[in-house]
Short mmCIF file of C-alpha atoms and ligand atoms in Angstrom, two decimals:
data_model
loop_
_atom_site.label_atom_id
_atom_site.label_comp_id
_atom_site.label_asym_id
_atom_site.label_seq_id
_atom_site.Cartn_x
_atom_site.Cartn_y
_atom_site.Cartn_z
CA MET A 1 -54.59 -31.42 44.10
CA PRO A 2 -53.65 -33.74 41.20
CA ALA A 3 -52.59 -37.36 41.84
CA SER A 4 -48.87 -37.36 42.61
CA GLU A 5 -46.07 -39.04 44.52
CA ILE A 6 -43.61 -36.50 45.86
CA LYS A 7 -41.57 -36.06 49.01
CA ASP A 8 -43.35 -33.21 50.80
CA ILE A 9 -45.97 -30.77 49.53
CA ASN A 10 -44.86 -28.25 52.19
CA LEU A 11 -41.68 -27.63 50.21
CA ALA A 12 -43.76 -25.92 47.49
CA GLY A 13 -42.96 -22.35 48.62
CA LEU A 14 -39.24 -22.84 48.24
CA GLY A 15 -39.75 -24.66 44.94
CA LYS A 16 -41.84 -21.76 43.61
CA GLN A 17 -39.05 -19.30 44.36
CA ARG A 18 -36.46 -21.48 42.65
CA ILE A 19 -38.64 -22.00 39.58
CA GLU A 20 -39.05 -18.21 39.30
CA TRP A 21 -35.30 -17.68 39.66
CA ALA A 22 -34.62 -20.12 36.81
CA GLU A 23 -37.37 -18.52 34.71
CA GLY A 24 -35.52 -15.21 34.91
CA ASP A 25 -32.68 -16.70 32.86
CA MET A 26 -34.90 -18.53 30.34
CA PRO A 27 -36.06 -15.73 28.02
CA VAL A 28 -36.41 -17.86 24.89
CA LEU A 29 -38.65 -20.37 26.62
CA ARG A 30 -40.70 -17.50 28.06
CA MET A 31 -41.33 -16.12 24.57
CA ILE A 32 -42.39 -19.55 23.33
CA ARG A 33 -44.67 -19.93 26.35
CA GLU A 34 -46.45 -16.66 25.53
CA ARG A 35 -47.01 -17.73 21.95
CA PHE A 36 -48.20 -21.18 23.06
CA ARG A 37 -50.64 -19.60 25.50
CA LYS A 38 -52.30 -17.77 22.61
CA GLU A 39 -52.11 -20.52 19.99
CA GLN A 40 -52.82 -23.58 22.19
CA PRO A 41 -50.89 -26.04 19.96
CA LEU A 42 -51.22 -28.92 22.48
CA LYS A 43 -54.90 -28.48 23.31
CA GLY A 44 -56.57 -31.81 24.04
CA LEU A 45 -53.29 -33.76 24.01
CA ARG A 46 -51.77 -35.82 26.83
CA LEU A 47 -48.02 -35.69 27.43
CA ALA A 48 -45.79 -37.94 29.53
CA VAL A 49 -42.59 -36.15 30.47
CA CYS A 50 -39.67 -38.21 31.80
CA ALA A 51 -37.05 -35.65 32.81
CA HIS A 52 -34.84 -34.49 35.64
CA ILE A 53 -37.31 -32.69 37.88
CA THR A 54 -35.45 -29.41 38.27
CA SER A 55 -36.41 -25.75 38.37
CA GLU A 56 -35.55 -25.55 34.66
CA THR A 57 -37.70 -28.55 33.75
CA ALA A 58 -40.53 -26.94 35.71
CA ASN A 59 -40.40 -24.05 33.25
CA LEU A 60 -40.65 -26.47 30.34
CA ALA A 61 -43.61 -28.19 32.00
CA THR A 62 -45.47 -24.91 32.55
CA THR A 63 -44.79 -23.99 28.91
CA LEU A 64 -46.35 -27.26 27.71
CA ALA A 65 -49.27 -26.78 30.08
CA ALA A 66 -49.75 -23.19 28.82
CA ALA A 67 -49.99 -24.70 25.33
CA GLY A 68 -53.02 -26.69 26.46
CA GLY A 69 -51.17 -29.98 27.08
CA ASP A 70 -52.23 -32.32 29.86
CA CYS A 71 -48.80 -33.15 31.32
CA LEU A 72 -47.70 -35.81 33.78
CA LEU A 73 -44.08 -35.74 34.92
CA ILE A 74 -41.81 -38.47 36.23
CA ALA A 75 -38.14 -38.39 37.21
CA SER A 76 -35.63 -39.60 34.63
CA ASN A 77 -33.12 -40.46 37.35
CA PRO A 78 -33.61 -41.63 40.96
CA LEU A 79 -31.23 -39.00 42.37
CA SER A 80 -31.84 -35.88 40.30
CA THR A 81 -35.24 -34.74 41.60
CA GLN A 82 -35.45 -31.39 43.36
CA ASP A 83 -38.18 -32.19 45.88
CA ASP A 84 -39.18 -28.56 46.41
CA VAL A 85 -39.67 -28.10 42.67
CA ALA A 86 -41.77 -31.27 42.48
CA ALA A 87 -43.95 -29.93 45.30
CA ALA A 88 -44.40 -26.54 43.61
CA LEU A 89 -45.36 -28.16 40.31
CA VAL A 90 -48.13 -30.02 42.09
CA LYS A 91 -49.33 -27.25 44.42
CA GLU A 92 -48.79 -24.11 42.37
CA HIS A 93 -49.25 -25.45 38.84
CA GLY A 94 -51.64 -28.35 39.35
CA LEU A 95 -49.47 -30.88 37.53
CA SER A 96 -49.16 -34.58 38.36
CA VAL A 97 -45.60 -35.39 39.40
CA TYR A 98 -44.15 -38.78 40.37
CA ALA A 99 -40.62 -38.11 41.56
CA ILE A 100 -38.79 -38.30 44.89
CA LYS A 101 -35.06 -37.69 45.31
CA GLY A 102 -33.49 -40.99 46.37
CA GLU A 103 -36.35 -43.19 45.13
CA ASP A 104 -35.31 -46.80 44.62
CA VAL A 105 -35.25 -48.51 41.26
CA ALA A 106 -38.57 -50.29 41.91
CA THR A 107 -40.29 -46.93 42.57
CA TYR A 108 -38.63 -45.43 39.50
CA SER A 109 -39.96 -48.32 37.38
CA LYS A 110 -43.41 -47.98 38.92
CA HIS A 111 -43.43 -44.30 37.95
CA VAL A 112 -42.52 -45.19 34.36
CA ARG A 113 -45.65 -47.40 34.22
CA ILE A 114 -47.78 -44.63 35.80
CA ALA A 115 -46.59 -42.26 33.06
CA LEU A 116 -47.73 -44.77 30.43
CA ASP A 117 -51.07 -45.18 32.25
CA HIS A 118 -51.59 -41.48 31.46
CA LYS A 119 -52.11 -42.73 27.85
CA PRO A 120 -49.83 -40.13 26.28
CA HIS A 121 -50.09 -38.85 22.73
CA LEU A 122 -46.64 -37.32 23.11
CA ILE A 123 -43.59 -38.44 25.08
CA ILE A 124 -40.70 -36.26 26.19
CA ASP A 125 -38.01 -38.70 27.19
CA ASP A 126 -34.61 -38.34 28.80
CA GLY A 127 -32.67 -41.58 28.30
CA SER A 128 -35.50 -43.41 26.47
CA ASP A 129 -36.81 -45.49 29.37
CA LEU A 130 -40.40 -44.44 28.67
CA VAL A 131 -40.21 -45.34 24.99
CA ALA A 132 -38.36 -48.60 25.68
CA THR A 133 -41.03 -49.65 28.19
CA LEU A 134 -43.82 -48.61 25.84
CA LEU A 135 -42.38 -50.78 23.06
CA GLN A 136 -41.87 -53.76 25.32
CA GLU A 137 -45.03 -53.67 27.41
CA ARG A 138 -47.65 -51.37 25.87
CA GLN A 139 -47.82 -52.19 22.17
CA ASN A 140 -51.60 -51.52 22.32
CA GLN A 141 -50.92 -47.84 23.15
CA ILE A 142 -48.62 -47.20 20.19
CA LYS A 143 -51.50 -46.31 17.86
CA ASP A 144 -52.21 -43.20 19.96
CA ILE A 145 -48.63 -41.93 19.96
CA ILE A 146 -47.95 -38.90 17.77
CA GLY A 147 -44.25 -39.00 18.57
CA THR A 148 -41.48 -38.63 21.09
CA THR A 149 -38.66 -36.20 21.67
CA GLU A 150 -35.32 -37.16 23.19
CA GLU A 151 -32.63 -34.81 24.40
CA THR A 152 -29.80 -37.06 25.61
CA THR A 153 -27.02 -38.57 23.54
CA THR A 154 -27.62 -41.85 25.37
CA GLY A 155 -31.33 -41.85 24.59
CA ILE A 156 -30.73 -41.16 20.91
CA THR A 157 -28.23 -44.03 20.67
CA ARG A 158 -30.98 -46.21 22.14
CA LEU A 159 -33.63 -44.90 19.71
CA ILE A 160 -31.32 -45.63 16.76
CA ALA A 161 -30.90 -49.21 18.07
CA MET A 162 -34.74 -49.52 18.29
CA GLU A 163 -35.03 -48.22 14.73
CA LYS A 164 -32.42 -50.70 13.44
CA ASP A 165 -34.39 -53.43 15.17
CA ASN A 166 -37.54 -52.25 13.29
CA GLN A 167 -39.27 -51.56 16.59
CA LEU A 168 -39.62 -47.78 16.45
CA THR A 169 -42.89 -47.42 14.56
CA PHE A 170 -43.55 -43.73 15.27
CA PRO A 171 -41.50 -40.55 14.81
CA ALA A 172 -38.87 -39.48 17.32
CA ILE A 173 -37.17 -36.09 17.25
CA SER A 174 -33.50 -36.07 18.20
CA VAL A 175 -33.43 -32.81 20.12
CA ASN A 176 -29.82 -33.53 21.12
CA ASP A 177 -28.75 -33.14 17.48
CA ALA A 178 -29.89 -29.53 17.40
CA GLN A 179 -26.82 -27.31 17.52
CA THR A 180 -28.49 -24.98 19.99
CA LYS A 181 -28.75 -28.02 22.27
CA HIS A 182 -25.49 -29.97 22.23
CA MET A 183 -23.09 -27.07 21.60
CA PHE A 184 -24.25 -25.32 24.75
CA ASP A 185 -26.04 -27.77 27.07
CA ASN A 186 -23.61 -30.68 26.60
CA ARG A 187 -20.48 -28.53 26.59
CA TYR A 188 -21.00 -25.49 28.82
CA GLY A 189 -23.85 -26.98 30.85
CA THR A 190 -22.17 -30.30 31.60
CA GLY A 191 -18.80 -28.61 32.02
CA GLN A 192 -19.99 -26.20 34.69
CA SER A 193 -22.51 -28.42 36.49
CA THR A 194 -20.19 -31.42 36.67
CA LEU A 195 -17.36 -29.48 38.28
CA ASP A 196 -19.99 -27.84 40.50
CA GLY A 197 -21.14 -31.34 41.57
CA VAL A 198 -17.60 -32.52 42.30
CA ILE A 199 -16.85 -29.40 44.31
CA ARG A 200 -20.10 -29.36 46.30
CA ALA A 201 -19.75 -33.08 47.10
CA THR A 202 -16.08 -33.01 48.10
CA ASN A 203 -15.11 -29.40 48.83
CA ARG A 204 -11.68 -30.36 47.47
CA LEU A 205 -9.35 -27.96 45.68
CA VAL A 206 -9.17 -28.78 41.98
CA ALA A 207 -6.06 -26.68 41.25
CA GLY A 208 -2.92 -28.72 40.82
CA ARG A 209 -4.77 -32.04 40.79
CA ASN A 210 -4.66 -34.62 38.02
CA LEU A 211 -8.19 -34.77 36.70
CA VAL A 212 -9.03 -37.54 34.22
CA VAL A 213 -11.94 -37.01 31.82
CA LEU A 214 -13.11 -40.23 30.15
CA GLY A 215 -14.69 -39.43 26.79
CA TYR A 216 -14.10 -36.35 24.64
CA GLY A 217 -17.55 -35.82 23.14
CA TRP A 218 -19.31 -32.50 23.75
CA CYS A 219 -19.73 -33.27 27.47
CA GLY A 220 -16.13 -34.39 27.85
CA LYS A 221 -14.89 -31.25 26.10
CA GLY A 222 -16.89 -29.13 28.53
CA CYS A 223 -15.60 -30.97 31.61
CA ALA A 224 -11.99 -30.83 30.42
CA MET A 225 -12.24 -27.12 29.58
CA ARG A 226 -13.74 -26.17 32.93
CA ALA A 227 -11.36 -28.42 34.92
CA ARG A 228 -8.43 -26.71 33.22
CA GLY A 229 -9.96 -23.35 34.10
CA LEU A 230 -9.85 -24.38 37.75
CA GLY A 231 -6.17 -25.25 37.45
CA ALA A 232 -6.32 -29.03 37.10
CA ASN A 233 -3.81 -31.01 35.05
CA VAL A 234 -6.31 -32.61 32.70
CA ILE A 235 -5.82 -36.05 31.16
CA VAL A 236 -8.30 -37.29 28.52
CA THR A 237 -9.05 -40.89 27.56
CA GLU A 238 -10.80 -41.72 24.27
CA VAL A 239 -11.52 -44.62 21.92
CA ASN A 240 -12.17 -42.43 18.87
CA PRO A 241 -8.90 -41.38 17.15
CA LEU A 242 -10.36 -38.11 15.79
CA ARG A 243 -11.56 -37.00 19.17
CA ALA A 244 -8.24 -38.08 20.68
CA ILE A 245 -6.36 -35.80 18.24
CA GLU A 246 -8.78 -33.02 19.06
CA ALA A 247 -8.02 -33.44 22.76
CA VAL A 248 -4.27 -33.41 22.05
CA MET A 249 -4.58 -30.22 19.98
CA ASP A 250 -6.74 -28.66 22.66
CA GLY A 251 -3.67 -29.13 24.86
CA PHE A 252 -4.59 -32.17 26.98
CA ARG A 253 -2.59 -35.30 27.70
CA VAL A 254 -4.25 -38.34 26.10
CA MET A 255 -3.61 -41.91 27.22
CA PRO A 256 -5.50 -45.16 27.89
CA ILE A 257 -7.40 -45.46 31.16
CA ALA A 258 -5.09 -48.33 32.16
CA GLU A 259 -2.31 -45.69 32.41
CA ALA A 260 -4.42 -42.78 33.61
CA ALA A 261 -5.85 -44.89 36.45
CA ALA A 262 -2.57 -44.71 38.35
CA LEU A 263 -2.22 -40.92 37.86
CA GLY A 264 -5.64 -39.43 38.53
CA ASP A 265 -6.78 -37.68 41.68
CA ILE A 266 -10.28 -37.11 40.27
CA PHE A 267 -12.00 -39.14 37.52
CA ILE A 268 -15.09 -38.05 35.57
CA THR A 269 -16.76 -40.44 33.10
CA VAL A 270 -18.80 -38.96 30.22
CA THR A 271 -18.68 -41.70 27.60
CA GLY A 272 -22.25 -43.10 27.57
CA ASN A 273 -20.68 -46.56 27.71
CA ARG A 274 -20.46 -49.38 30.20
CA HIS A 275 -17.69 -50.07 32.70
CA VAL A 276 -15.22 -47.59 31.27
CA ILE A 277 -13.67 -47.61 34.73
CA ASP A 278 -13.44 -51.30 35.52
CA GLY A 279 -12.08 -53.49 38.33
CA PRO A 280 -8.39 -53.45 37.30
CA HIS A 281 -8.48 -49.65 36.96
CA PHE A 282 -9.81 -49.18 40.51
CA ALA A 283 -7.03 -51.51 41.72
CA LYS A 284 -4.38 -49.18 40.26
CA MET A 285 -5.76 -45.94 41.70
CA ARG A 286 -3.94 -43.75 44.19
CA ASP A 287 -5.09 -43.66 47.79
CA GLY A 288 -7.88 -41.05 48.03
CA ALA A 289 -8.88 -41.03 44.36
CA ILE A 290 -12.32 -39.51 43.72
CA VAL A 291 -14.44 -41.12 41.02
CA CYS A 292 -17.72 -39.94 39.52
CA ASN A 293 -19.89 -40.12 36.45
CA SER A 294 -21.68 -37.43 34.47
CA GLY A 295 -23.03 -39.68 31.70
CA HIS A 296 -26.75 -40.42 31.64
CA PHE A 297 -26.81 -43.93 33.14
CA ASP A 298 -25.05 -45.30 36.21
CA LEU A 299 -23.14 -48.01 34.36
CA GLU A 300 -19.92 -46.22 33.44
CA LEU A 301 -18.24 -47.25 36.71
CA ASN A 302 -18.09 -50.96 37.49
CA LEU A 303 -19.05 -50.58 41.12
CA VAL A 304 -19.68 -54.31 41.56
CA ALA A 305 -16.03 -54.97 40.67
CA LEU A 306 -14.96 -52.19 43.05
CA GLU A 307 -17.03 -53.68 45.84
CA GLU A 308 -15.59 -57.15 45.20
CA GLN A 309 -12.07 -55.93 45.80
CA SER A 310 -12.99 -53.82 48.82
CA THR A 311 -12.84 -54.81 52.46
CA GLY A 312 -15.48 -52.26 53.44
CA LYS A 313 -17.45 -49.18 52.44
CA ARG A 314 -19.04 -46.32 54.34
CA GLU A 315 -20.68 -42.98 53.61
CA VAL A 316 -18.25 -40.24 54.63
CA ARG A 317 -20.18 -37.21 53.31
CA PRO A 318 -23.61 -36.94 51.69
CA LEU A 319 -23.58 -38.87 48.41
CA MET A 320 -19.92 -39.82 48.87
CA GLU A 321 -18.91 -43.40 49.66
CA GLU A 322 -15.45 -44.50 50.72
CA PHE A 323 -14.37 -47.94 49.50
CA THR A 324 -11.32 -49.43 51.22
CA LEU A 325 -9.42 -51.77 48.92
CA LYS A 326 -7.51 -54.85 50.06
CA SER A 327 -4.30 -52.86 49.51
CA GLY A 328 -5.52 -50.35 52.10
CA ASN A 329 -6.03 -47.65 49.45
CA ARG A 330 -9.30 -45.73 49.58
CA VAL A 331 -11.46 -44.80 46.59
CA TYR A 332 -14.29 -42.26 46.94
CA VAL A 333 -17.35 -42.69 44.72
CA LEU A 334 -19.81 -39.81 44.30
CA ALA A 335 -23.59 -40.22 43.92
CA GLN A 336 -23.43 -44.02 43.58
CA GLY A 337 -22.09 -43.53 40.07
CA ARG A 338 -25.20 -41.61 38.98
CA LEU A 339 -25.10 -38.21 37.28
CA VAL A 340 -22.89 -36.16 39.62
CA ASN A 341 -24.05 -32.82 38.23
CA LEU A 342 -27.70 -33.42 39.02
CA SER A 343 -27.23 -35.52 42.16
CA CYS A 344 -24.63 -33.40 43.96
CA ALA A 345 -25.41 -30.04 42.33
CA GLU A 346 -28.44 -28.62 40.51
CA GLY A 347 -27.79 -29.67 36.92
CA HIS A 348 -27.08 -27.28 34.10
CA PRO A 349 -27.79 -23.60 34.69
CA ALA A 350 -31.01 -22.13 33.34
CA SER A 351 -29.37 -20.13 30.57
CA VAL A 352 -28.37 -23.26 28.62
CA MET A 353 -31.50 -25.21 29.54
CA ASP A 354 -33.36 -22.25 28.00
CA MET A 355 -32.13 -23.34 24.56
CA SER A 356 -32.47 -27.08 25.23
CA PHE A 357 -36.04 -26.70 26.39
CA ALA A 358 -36.89 -24.24 23.63
CA ASN A 359 -35.88 -27.10 21.32
CA GLN A 360 -38.03 -29.54 23.30
CA ALA A 361 -41.08 -27.26 23.19
CA LEU A 362 -40.68 -26.54 19.46
CA ALA A 363 -40.02 -30.24 18.74
CA VAL A 364 -43.29 -31.21 20.40
CA GLU A 365 -45.13 -28.55 18.43
CA TYR A 366 -43.43 -29.77 15.23
CA LEU A 367 -44.56 -33.35 15.91
CA VAL A 368 -48.15 -32.19 16.33
CA LYS A 369 -48.08 -29.93 13.26
CA HIS A 370 -46.63 -32.76 11.13
CA LYS A 371 -48.73 -35.54 12.59
CA GLY A 372 -48.89 -38.46 10.15
CA LYS A 373 -46.28 -36.90 7.83
CA LEU A 374 -42.96 -37.71 9.53
CA LYS A 375 -41.14 -40.99 9.01
CA ALA A 376 -41.17 -43.58 11.78
CA GLY A 377 -37.76 -43.54 13.45
CA VAL A 378 -35.34 -40.78 14.36
CA ASN A 379 -35.92 -37.37 12.71
CA LYS A 380 -33.91 -34.17 13.06
CA LEU A 381 -35.45 -30.83 13.82
CA PRO A 382 -35.28 -28.53 10.78
CA GLU A 383 -32.30 -26.18 10.61
CA GLU A 384 -34.66 -23.17 10.78
CA VAL A 385 -35.67 -24.10 14.34
CA ASP A 386 -32.01 -23.96 15.39
CA GLN A 387 -31.59 -20.60 13.66
CA GLU A 388 -34.73 -19.23 15.30
CA ILE A 389 -33.62 -20.30 18.78
CA ALA A 390 -30.10 -18.95 18.27
CA THR A 391 -31.51 -15.64 16.99
CA LEU A 392 -33.88 -15.29 19.96
CA LYS A 393 -31.10 -16.18 22.41
CA LEU A 394 -28.72 -13.59 20.94
CA LYS A 395 -31.48 -10.98 21.05
CA SER A 396 -32.24 -11.79 24.68
CA LEU A 397 -28.54 -11.35 25.47
CA GLY A 398 -28.78 -7.87 23.94
CA MET A 399 -26.32 -8.80 21.19
CA HIS A 400 -26.40 -7.87 17.53
CA ILE A 401 -24.42 -9.47 14.74
CA ASP A 402 -23.53 -8.62 11.15
CA GLN A 403 -25.70 -9.52 8.18
CA LEU A 404 -24.46 -10.63 4.79
CA THR A 405 -24.40 -7.75 2.30
CA PRO A 406 -25.99 -8.44 -1.12
CA GLU A 407 -22.45 -8.60 -2.52
CA MET A 408 -21.39 -11.23 0.03
CA ASN A 409 -24.55 -13.18 -0.54
CA GLU A 410 -23.98 -13.27 -4.25
CA TYR A 411 -20.36 -14.37 -3.77
CA ILE A 412 -21.08 -17.34 -1.50
CA ASN A 413 -23.86 -18.52 -3.77
CA SER A 414 -21.75 -18.54 -6.94
CA TRP A 415 -18.75 -20.61 -8.00
CA LYS A 416 -17.37 -18.58 -10.89
CA SER A 417 -14.93 -16.16 -9.33
CA GLY A 418 -11.72 -17.60 -7.85
CA THR A 419 -8.13 -16.24 -7.98
N1 LIG B 1 -30.03 -31.99 32.45
C1 LIG B 1 -28.91 -31.40 32.85
N2 LIG B 1 -29.18 -30.32 33.61
C2 LIG B 1 -30.53 -30.22 33.70
C3 LIG B 1 -31.40 -29.32 34.36
N3 LIG B 1 -30.95 -28.29 35.05
N4 LIG B 1 -32.71 -29.55 34.23
C4 LIG B 1 -33.16 -30.60 33.52
N5 LIG B 1 -32.39 -31.48 32.88
C5 LIG B 1 -31.07 -31.30 32.97
#
């Protein structure tokens, strides 16, 4: 058995079943895996994968292993690991996994260092903790790095900051910028899995409730759309005027959080920014308000400020804490402010992760094929990769679309004919 740190190897049987169930809805990744098995594009290369250890990620890991890669996996979040999946990856697939649901921050940090001890040539990062640690503590390993891929909006913002600071001296691929990633994973994946997390954690009816979505990026759009579908009265908060207009025209009420705080029954943060729900906002909330975060890091809610104005807190359901404020009002926080969709539910469904992880797998292959030729810093995946993934996904859904006729093709490529 490979070196690992997981909760319980005896959970492997259940994990195996869940990995197979996810695989059934990941046809694009399966096709890539078959090609990789024949072509062995990662032969002889070591990979460190920092990701949510889910049944979908397991299918990415087995794809990279089928390509000849020597993969070690760590959790990208202390609460998102599916312990049965981690066990199956170790027992059934022989992969090294360092991930335990509920691990503390010290263990999480230890696992980041273990991943770097694997001496990776390639990094698959989710939030950029691996790359940030590499740059700060393992400069001597940078010469061996071919590149990194990053699939979160948060991680890419961080990579851009590293690049501006002249620290990112190897290529990174911004998988999140692929259309087949953010249009589906961020919107439909986050939309469904976040509401799933809120519902599994609380078992509250959403219909008729005021649900506040903070941030109207792709993830915010998905959450707002799905909350409306469940009958919520959705309020959106934004700092970007364009996105705010978009939310208005999509039919949502838009207002500052200082006003929304007093109206919401349920709050979901998806901004990628810090303390978007702050002390004064908690103070204004209705008795019984439910607050959670679906952005990558656990800093969107200022829980220190909430605690300071509380007279007590207790766990009232799994991953749900009740804070009693000095006013007597109670505020319920889900998953300690960590990703509610992965902590309280199972993350995005396999069908969208199929496209996200197809992008990850093809991005890693692209890095290897273009070794030494890509610029240091953040690179996009070529448009053709997006087109290929979209085409394969449509085909797997049994759908056919129209093709441009020669006449249409000629028209859109010329400028001469008008009215
Ligand atoms: N991010 C969001 N959902 C996910 C999932 N199911 N697996 C891995 N990463 C995810």
